[in-house]
PDB file of N, CA and C in Angstrom:
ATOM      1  N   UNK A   1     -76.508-303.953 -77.535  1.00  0.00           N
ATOM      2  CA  UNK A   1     -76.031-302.957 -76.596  1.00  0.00           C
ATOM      3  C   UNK A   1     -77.232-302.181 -76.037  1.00  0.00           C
ATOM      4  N   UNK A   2     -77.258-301.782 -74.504  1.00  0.00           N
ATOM      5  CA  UNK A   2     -78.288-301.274 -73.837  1.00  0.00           C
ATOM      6  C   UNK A   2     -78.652-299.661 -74.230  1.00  0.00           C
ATOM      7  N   UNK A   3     -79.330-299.289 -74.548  1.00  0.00           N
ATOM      8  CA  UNK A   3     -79.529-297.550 -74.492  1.00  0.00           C
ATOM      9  C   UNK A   3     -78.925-297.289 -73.480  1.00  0.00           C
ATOM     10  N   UNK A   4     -78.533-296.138 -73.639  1.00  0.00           N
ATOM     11  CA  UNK A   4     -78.215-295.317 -71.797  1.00  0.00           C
ATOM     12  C   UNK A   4     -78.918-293.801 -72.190  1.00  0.00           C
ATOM     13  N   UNK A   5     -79.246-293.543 -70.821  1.00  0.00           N
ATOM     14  CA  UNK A   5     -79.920-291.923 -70.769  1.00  0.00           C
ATOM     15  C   UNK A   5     -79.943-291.442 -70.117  1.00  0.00           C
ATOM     16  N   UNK A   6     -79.519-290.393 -70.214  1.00  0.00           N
ATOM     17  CA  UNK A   6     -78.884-289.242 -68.684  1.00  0.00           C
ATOM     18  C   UNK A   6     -79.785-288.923 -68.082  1.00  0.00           C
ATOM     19  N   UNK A   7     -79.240-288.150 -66.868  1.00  0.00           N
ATOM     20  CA  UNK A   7     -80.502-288.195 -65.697  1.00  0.00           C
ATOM     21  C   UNK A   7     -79.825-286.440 -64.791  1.00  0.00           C
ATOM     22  N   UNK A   8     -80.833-285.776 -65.282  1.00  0.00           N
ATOM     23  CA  UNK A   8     -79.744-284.254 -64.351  1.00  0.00           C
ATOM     24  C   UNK A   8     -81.058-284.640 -63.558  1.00  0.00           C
ATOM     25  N   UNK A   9     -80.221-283.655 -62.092  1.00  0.00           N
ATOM     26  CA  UNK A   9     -81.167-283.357 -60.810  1.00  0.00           C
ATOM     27  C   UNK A   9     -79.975-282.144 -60.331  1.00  0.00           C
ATOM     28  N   UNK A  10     -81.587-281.236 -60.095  1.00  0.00           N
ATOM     29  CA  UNK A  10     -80.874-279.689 -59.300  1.00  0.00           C
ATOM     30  C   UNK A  10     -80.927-280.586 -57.904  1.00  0.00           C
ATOM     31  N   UNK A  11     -79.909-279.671 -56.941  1.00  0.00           N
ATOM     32  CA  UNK A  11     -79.979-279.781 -56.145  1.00  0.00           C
ATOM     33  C   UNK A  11     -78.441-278.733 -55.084  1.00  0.00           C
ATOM     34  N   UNK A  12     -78.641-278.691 -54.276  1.00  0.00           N
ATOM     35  CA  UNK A  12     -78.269-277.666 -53.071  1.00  0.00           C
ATOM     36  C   UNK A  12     -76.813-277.846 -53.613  1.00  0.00           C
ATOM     37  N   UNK A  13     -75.558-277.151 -53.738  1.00  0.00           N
ATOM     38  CA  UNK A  13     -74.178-277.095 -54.695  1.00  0.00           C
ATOM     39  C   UNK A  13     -73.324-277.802 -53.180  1.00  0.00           C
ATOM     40  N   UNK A  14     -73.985-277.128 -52.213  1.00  0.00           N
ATOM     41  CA  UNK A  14     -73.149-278.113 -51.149  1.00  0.00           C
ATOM     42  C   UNK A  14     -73.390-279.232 -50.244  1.00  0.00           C
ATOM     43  N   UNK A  15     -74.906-279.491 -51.022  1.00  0.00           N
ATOM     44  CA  UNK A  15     -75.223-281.139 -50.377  1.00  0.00           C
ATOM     45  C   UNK A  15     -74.776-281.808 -51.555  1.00  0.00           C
ATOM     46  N   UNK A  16     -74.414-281.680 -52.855  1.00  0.00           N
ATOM     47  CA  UNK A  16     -73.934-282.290 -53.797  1.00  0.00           C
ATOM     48  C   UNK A  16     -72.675-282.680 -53.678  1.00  0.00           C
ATOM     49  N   UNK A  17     -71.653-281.686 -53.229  1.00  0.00           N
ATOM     50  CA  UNK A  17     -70.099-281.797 -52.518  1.00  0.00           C
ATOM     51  C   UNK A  17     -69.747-282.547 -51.493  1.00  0.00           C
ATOM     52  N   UNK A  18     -70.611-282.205 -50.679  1.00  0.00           N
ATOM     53  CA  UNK A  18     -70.850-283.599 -49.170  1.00  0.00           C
ATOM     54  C   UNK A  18     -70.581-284.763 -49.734  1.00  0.00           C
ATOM     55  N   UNK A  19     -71.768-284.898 -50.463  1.00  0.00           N
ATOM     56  CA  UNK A  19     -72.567-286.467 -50.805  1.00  0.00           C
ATOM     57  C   UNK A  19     -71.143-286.710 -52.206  1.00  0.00           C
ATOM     58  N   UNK A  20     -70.682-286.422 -52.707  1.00  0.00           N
ATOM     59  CA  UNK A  20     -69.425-286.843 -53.731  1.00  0.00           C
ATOM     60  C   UNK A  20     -68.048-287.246 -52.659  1.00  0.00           C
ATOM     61  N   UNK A  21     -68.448-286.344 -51.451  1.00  0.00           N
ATOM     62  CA  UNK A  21     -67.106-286.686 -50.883  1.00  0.00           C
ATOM     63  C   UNK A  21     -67.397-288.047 -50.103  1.00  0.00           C
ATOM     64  N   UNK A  22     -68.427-288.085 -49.703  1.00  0.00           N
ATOM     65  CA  UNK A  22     -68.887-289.444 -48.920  1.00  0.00           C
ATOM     66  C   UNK A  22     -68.587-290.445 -49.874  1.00  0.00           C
ATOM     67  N   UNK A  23     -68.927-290.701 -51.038  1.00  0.00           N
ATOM     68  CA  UNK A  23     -68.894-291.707 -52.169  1.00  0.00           C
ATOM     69  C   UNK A  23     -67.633-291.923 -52.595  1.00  0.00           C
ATOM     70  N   UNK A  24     -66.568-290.994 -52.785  1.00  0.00           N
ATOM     71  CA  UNK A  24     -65.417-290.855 -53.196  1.00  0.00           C
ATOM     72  C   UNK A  24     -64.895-291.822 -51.997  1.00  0.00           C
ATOM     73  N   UNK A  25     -65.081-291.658 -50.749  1.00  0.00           N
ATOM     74  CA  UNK A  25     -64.622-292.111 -49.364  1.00  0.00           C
ATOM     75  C   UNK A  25     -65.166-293.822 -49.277  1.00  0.00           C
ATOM     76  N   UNK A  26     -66.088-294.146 -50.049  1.00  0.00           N
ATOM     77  CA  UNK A  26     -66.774-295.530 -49.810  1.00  0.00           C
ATOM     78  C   UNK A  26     -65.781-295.959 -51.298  1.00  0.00           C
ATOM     79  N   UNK A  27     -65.277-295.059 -52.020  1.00  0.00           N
ATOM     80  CA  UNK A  27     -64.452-296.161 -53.487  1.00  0.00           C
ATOM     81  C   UNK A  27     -65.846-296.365 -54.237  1.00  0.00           C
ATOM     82  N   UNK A  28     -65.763-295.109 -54.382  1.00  0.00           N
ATOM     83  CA  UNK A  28     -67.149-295.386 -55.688  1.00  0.00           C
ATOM     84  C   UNK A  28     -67.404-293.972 -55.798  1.00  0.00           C
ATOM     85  N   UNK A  29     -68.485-293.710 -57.082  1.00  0.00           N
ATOM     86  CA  UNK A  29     -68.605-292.440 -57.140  1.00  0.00           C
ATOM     87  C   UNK A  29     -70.364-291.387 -56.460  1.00  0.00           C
ATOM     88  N   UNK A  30     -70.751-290.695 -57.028  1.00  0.00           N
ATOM     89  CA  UNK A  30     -72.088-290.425 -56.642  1.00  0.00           C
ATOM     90  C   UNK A  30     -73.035-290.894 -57.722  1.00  0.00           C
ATOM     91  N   UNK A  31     -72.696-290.605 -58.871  1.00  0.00           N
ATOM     92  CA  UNK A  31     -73.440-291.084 -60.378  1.00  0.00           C
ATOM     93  C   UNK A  31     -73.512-292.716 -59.859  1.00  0.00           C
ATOM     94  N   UNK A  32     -72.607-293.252 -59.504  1.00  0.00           N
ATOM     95  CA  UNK A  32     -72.915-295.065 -59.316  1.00  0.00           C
ATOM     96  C   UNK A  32     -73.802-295.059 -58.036  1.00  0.00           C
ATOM     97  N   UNK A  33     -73.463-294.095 -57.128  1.00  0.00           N
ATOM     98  CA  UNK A  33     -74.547-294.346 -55.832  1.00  0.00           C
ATOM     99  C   UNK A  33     -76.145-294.330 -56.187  1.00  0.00           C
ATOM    100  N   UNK A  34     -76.442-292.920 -57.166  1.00  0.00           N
ATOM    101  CA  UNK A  34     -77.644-293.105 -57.612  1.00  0.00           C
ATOM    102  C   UNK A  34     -78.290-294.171 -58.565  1.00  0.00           C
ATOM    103  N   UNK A  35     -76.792-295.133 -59.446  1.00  0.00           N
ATOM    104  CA  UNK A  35     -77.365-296.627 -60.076  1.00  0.00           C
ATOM    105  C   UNK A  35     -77.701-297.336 -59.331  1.00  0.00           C
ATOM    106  N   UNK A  36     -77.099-297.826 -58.321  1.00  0.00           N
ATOM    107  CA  UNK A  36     -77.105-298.801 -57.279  1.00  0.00           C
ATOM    108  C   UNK A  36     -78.302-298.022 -56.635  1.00  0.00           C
ATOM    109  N   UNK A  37     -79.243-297.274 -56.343  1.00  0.00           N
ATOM    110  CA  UNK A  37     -80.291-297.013 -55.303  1.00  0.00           C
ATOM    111  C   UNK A  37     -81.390-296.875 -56.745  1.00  0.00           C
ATOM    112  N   UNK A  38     -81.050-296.709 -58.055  1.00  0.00           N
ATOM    113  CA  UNK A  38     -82.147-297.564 -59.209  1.00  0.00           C
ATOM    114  C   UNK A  38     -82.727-298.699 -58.994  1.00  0.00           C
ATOM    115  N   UNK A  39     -80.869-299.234 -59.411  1.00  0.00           N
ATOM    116  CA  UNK A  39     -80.963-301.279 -59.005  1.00  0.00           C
ATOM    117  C   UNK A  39     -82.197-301.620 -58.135  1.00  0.00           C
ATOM    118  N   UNK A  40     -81.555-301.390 -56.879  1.00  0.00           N
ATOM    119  CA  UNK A  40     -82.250-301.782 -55.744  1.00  0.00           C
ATOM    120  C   UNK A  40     -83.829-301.042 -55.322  1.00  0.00           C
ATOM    121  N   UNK A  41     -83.735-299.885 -56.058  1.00  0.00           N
ATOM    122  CA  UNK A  41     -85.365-299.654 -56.526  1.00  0.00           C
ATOM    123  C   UNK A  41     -85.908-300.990 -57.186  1.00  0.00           C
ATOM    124  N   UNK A  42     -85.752-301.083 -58.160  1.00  0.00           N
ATOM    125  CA  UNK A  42     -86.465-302.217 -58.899  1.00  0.00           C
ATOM    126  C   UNK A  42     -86.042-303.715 -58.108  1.00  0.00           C
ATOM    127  N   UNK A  43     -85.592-303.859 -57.312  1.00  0.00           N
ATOM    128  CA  UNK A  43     -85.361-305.075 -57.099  1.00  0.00           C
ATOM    129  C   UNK A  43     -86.102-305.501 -55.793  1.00  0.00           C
ATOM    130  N   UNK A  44     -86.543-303.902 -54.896  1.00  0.00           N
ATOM    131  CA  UNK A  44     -87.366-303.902 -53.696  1.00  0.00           C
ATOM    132  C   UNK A  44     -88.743-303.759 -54.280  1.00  0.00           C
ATOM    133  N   UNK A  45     -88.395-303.005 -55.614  1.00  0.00           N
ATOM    134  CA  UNK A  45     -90.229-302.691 -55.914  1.00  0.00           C
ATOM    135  C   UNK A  45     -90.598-301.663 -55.359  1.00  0.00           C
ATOM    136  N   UNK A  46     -89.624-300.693 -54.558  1.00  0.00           N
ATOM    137  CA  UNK A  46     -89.890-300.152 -53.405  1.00  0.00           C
ATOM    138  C   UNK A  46     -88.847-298.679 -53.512  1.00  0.00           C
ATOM    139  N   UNK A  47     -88.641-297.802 -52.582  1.00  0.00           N
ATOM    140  CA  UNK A  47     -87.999-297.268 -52.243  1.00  0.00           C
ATOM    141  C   UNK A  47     -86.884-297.660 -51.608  1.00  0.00           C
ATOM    142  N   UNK A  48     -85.533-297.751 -51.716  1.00  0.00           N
ATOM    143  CA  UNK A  48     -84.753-299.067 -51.006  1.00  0.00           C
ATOM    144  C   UNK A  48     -84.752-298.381 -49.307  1.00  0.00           C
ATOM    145  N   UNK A  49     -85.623-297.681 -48.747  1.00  0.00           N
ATOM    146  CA  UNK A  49     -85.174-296.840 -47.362  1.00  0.00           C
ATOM    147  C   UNK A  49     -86.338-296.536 -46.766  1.00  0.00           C
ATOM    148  N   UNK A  50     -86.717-296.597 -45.912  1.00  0.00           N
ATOM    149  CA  UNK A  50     -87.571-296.154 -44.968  1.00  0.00           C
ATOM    150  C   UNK A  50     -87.693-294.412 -45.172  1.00  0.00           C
ATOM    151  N   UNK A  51     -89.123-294.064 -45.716  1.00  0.00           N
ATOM    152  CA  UNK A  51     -89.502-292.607 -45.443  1.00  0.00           C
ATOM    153  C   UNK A  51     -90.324-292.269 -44.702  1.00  0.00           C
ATOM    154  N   UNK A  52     -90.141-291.357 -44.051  1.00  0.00           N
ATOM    155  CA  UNK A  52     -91.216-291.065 -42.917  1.00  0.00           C
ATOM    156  C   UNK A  52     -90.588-288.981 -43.063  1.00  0.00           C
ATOM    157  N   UNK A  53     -91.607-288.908 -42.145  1.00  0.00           N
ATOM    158  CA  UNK A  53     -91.659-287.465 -41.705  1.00  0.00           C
ATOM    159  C   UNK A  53     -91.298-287.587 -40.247  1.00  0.00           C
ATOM    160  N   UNK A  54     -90.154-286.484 -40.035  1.00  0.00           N
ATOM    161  CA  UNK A  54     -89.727-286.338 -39.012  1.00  0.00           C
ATOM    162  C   UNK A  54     -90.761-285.752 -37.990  1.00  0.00           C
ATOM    163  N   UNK A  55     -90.458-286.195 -36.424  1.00  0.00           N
ATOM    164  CA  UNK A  55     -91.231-285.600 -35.787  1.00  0.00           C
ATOM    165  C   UNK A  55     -91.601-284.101 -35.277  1.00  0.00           C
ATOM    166  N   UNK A  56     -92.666-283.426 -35.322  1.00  0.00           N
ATOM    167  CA  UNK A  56     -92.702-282.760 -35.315  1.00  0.00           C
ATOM    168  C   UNK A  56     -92.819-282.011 -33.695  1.00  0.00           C
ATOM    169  N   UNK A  57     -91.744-280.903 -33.365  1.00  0.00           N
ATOM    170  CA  UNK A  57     -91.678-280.905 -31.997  1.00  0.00           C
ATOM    171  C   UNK A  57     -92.951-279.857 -31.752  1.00  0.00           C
ATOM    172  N   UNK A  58     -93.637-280.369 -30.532  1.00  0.00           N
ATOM    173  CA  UNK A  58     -95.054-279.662 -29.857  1.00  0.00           C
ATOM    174  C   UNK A  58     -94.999-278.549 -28.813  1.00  0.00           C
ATOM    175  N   UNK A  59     -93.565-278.681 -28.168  1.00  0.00           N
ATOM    176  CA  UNK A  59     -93.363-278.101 -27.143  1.00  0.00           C
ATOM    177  C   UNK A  59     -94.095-278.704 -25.569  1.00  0.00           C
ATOM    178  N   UNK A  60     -94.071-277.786 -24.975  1.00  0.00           N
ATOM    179  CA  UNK A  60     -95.102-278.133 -23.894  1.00  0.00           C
ATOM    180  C   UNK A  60     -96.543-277.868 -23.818  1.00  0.00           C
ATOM    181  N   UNK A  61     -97.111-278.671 -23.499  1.00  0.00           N
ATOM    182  CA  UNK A  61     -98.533-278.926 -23.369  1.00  0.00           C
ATOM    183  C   UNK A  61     -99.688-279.580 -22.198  1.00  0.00           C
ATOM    184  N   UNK A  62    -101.317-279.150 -22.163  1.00  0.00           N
ATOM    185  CA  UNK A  62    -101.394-278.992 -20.897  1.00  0.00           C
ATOM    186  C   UNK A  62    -102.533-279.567 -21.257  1.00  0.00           C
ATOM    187  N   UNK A  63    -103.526-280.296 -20.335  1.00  0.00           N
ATOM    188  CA  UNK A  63    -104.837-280.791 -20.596  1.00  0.00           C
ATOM    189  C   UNK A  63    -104.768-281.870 -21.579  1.00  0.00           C
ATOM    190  N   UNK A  64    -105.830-281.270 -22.619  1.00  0.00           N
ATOM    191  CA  UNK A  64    -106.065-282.227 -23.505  1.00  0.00           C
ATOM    192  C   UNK A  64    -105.106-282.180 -24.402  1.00  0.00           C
ATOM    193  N   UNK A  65    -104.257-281.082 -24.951  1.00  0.00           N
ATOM    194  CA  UNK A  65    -103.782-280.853 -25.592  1.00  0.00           C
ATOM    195  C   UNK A  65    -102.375-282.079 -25.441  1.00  0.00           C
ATOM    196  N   UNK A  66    -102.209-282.621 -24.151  1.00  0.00           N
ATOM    197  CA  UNK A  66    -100.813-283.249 -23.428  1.00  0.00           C
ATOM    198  C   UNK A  66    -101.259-284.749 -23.299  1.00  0.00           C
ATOM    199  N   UNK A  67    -103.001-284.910 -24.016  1.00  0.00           N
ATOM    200  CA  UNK A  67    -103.184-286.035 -23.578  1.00  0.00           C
ATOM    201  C   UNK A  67    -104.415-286.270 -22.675  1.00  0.00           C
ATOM    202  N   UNK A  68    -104.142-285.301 -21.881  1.00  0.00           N
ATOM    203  CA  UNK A  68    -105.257-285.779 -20.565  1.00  0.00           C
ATOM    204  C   UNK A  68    -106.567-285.472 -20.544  1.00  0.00           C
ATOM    205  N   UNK A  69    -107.284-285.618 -20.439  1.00  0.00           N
ATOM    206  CA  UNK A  69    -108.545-285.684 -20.913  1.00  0.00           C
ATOM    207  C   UNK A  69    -109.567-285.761 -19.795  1.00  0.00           C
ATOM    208  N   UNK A  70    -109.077-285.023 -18.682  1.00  0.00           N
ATOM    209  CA  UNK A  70    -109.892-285.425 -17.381  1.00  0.00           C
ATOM    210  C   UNK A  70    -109.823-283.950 -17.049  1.00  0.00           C
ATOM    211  N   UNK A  71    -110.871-283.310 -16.451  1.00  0.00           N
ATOM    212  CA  UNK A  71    -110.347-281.834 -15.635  1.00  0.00           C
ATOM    213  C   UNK A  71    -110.445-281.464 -14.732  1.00  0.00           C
ATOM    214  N   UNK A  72    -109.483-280.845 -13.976  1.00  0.00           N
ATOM    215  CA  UNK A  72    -108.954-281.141 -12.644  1.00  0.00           C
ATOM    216  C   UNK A  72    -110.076-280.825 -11.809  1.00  0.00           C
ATOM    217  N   UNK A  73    -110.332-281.158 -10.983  1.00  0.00           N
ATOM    218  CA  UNK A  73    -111.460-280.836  -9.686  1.00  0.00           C
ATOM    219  C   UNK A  73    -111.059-279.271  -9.554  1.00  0.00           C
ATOM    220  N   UNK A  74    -109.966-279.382  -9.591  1.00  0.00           N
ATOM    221  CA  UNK A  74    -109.759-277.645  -8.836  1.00  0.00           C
ATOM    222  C   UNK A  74    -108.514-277.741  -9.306  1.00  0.00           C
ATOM    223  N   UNK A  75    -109.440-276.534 -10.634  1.00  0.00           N
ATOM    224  CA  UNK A  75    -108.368-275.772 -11.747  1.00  0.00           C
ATOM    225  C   UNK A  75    -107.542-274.810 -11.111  1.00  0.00           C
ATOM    226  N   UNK A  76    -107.737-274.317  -9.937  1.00  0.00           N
ATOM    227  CA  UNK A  76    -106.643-273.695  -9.300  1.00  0.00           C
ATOM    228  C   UNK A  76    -105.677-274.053  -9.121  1.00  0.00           C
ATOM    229  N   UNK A  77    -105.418-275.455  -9.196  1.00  0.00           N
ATOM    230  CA  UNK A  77    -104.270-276.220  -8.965  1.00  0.00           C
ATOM    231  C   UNK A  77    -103.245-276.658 -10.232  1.00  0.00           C
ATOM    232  N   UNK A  78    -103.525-276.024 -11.216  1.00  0.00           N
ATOM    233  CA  UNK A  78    -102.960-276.021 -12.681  1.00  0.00           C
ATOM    234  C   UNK A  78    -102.507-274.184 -12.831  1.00  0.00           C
ATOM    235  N   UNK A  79    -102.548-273.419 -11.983  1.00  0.00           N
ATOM    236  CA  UNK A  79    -102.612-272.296 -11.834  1.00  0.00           C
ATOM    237  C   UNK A  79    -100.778-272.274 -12.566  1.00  0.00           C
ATOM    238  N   UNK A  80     -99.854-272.844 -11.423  1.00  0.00           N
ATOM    239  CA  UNK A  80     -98.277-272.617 -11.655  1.00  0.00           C
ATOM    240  C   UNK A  80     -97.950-273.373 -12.783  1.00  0.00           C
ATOM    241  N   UNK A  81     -98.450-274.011 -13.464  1.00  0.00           N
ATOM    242  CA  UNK A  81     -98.120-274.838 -14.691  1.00  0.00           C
ATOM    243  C   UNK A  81     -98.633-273.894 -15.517  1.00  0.00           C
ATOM    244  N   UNK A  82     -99.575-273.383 -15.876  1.00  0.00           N
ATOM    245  CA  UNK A  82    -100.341-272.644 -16.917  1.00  0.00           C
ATOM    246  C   UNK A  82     -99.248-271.187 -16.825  1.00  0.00           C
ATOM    247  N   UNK A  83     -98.893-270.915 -16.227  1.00  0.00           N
ATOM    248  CA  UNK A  83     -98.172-269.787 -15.774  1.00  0.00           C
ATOM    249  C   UNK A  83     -96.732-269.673 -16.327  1.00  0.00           C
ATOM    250  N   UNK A  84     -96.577-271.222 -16.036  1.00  0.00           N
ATOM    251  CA  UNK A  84     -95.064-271.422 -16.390  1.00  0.00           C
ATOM    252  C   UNK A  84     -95.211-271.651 -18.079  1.00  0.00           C
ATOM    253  N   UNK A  85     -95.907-271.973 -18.470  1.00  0.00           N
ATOM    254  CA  UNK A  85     -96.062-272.091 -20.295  1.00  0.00           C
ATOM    255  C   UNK A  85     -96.071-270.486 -20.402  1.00  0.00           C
ATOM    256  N   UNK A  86     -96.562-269.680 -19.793  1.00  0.00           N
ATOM    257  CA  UNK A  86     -96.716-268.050 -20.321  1.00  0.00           C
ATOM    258  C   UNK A  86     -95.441-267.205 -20.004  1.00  0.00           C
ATOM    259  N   UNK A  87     -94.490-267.873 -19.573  1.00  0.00           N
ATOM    260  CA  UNK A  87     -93.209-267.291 -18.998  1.00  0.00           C
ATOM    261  C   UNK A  87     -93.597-266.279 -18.126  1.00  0.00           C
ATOM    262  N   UNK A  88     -94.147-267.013 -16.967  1.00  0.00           N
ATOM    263  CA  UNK A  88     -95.081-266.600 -15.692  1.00  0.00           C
ATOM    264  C   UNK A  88     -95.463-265.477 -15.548  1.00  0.00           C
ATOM    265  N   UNK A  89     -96.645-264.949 -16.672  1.00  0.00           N
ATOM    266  CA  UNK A  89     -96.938-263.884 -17.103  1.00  0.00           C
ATOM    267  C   UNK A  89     -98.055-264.030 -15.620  1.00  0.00           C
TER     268      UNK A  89
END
C-alpha cells in the first residue's frame, strides 16, 4: 500500500470557493484537480501550463521611448503630441 501525505495551501477564501465550484461543475472535486495537475507534472516533467508574466501596460509613448529612434528635423512638430501626453498642459 502507497503512503499518502497531505498537502495544505493558504490561499484567498474566495478564490478557493470559485475554484471548488468550477470542479464540482466539471464532476470532480478540487483536492483531485490538484492530483491530476501532480500527475501531469511528472508526466510533462514540466509545469502542465504555460507561465508567463502578463503584459505590462506602458501607456502612451513618444520618441525613443515608442520605439523611434530618429529625431524629428523640427521638434516643433511633436509640439501637439507632447502636449497631449501632459493633458495639454
Amino acid at each position: 500500500m502507497a503512503k499518502e501525505a497531505t498537502l495544505q495551501v493558504r490561499m484567498d477564501a474566495n478564490m478557493k470557493e470559485q475554484v471548488e465550484l468550477l470542479y464540482r461543475r466539471m464532476g470532480t472535486s478540487f483536492a483531485e484537480g490538484v492530483r491530476m495537475f501532480a500527475a501531469q507534472s511528472l508526466c510533462d516533467n514540466a509545469i502542465p501550463f504555460s507561465v508567463h508574466l502578463p503584459k505590462k501596460e506602458t501607456g502612451q509613448r513618444i520618441g525613443i521611448a515608442s520605439g523611434e529612434f530618429l529625431v524629428p528635423d523640427d521638434i516643433d512638430a511633436c509640439n501637439e503630441e507632447i502636449s497631449a501626453l501632459f493633458g495639454g498642459v
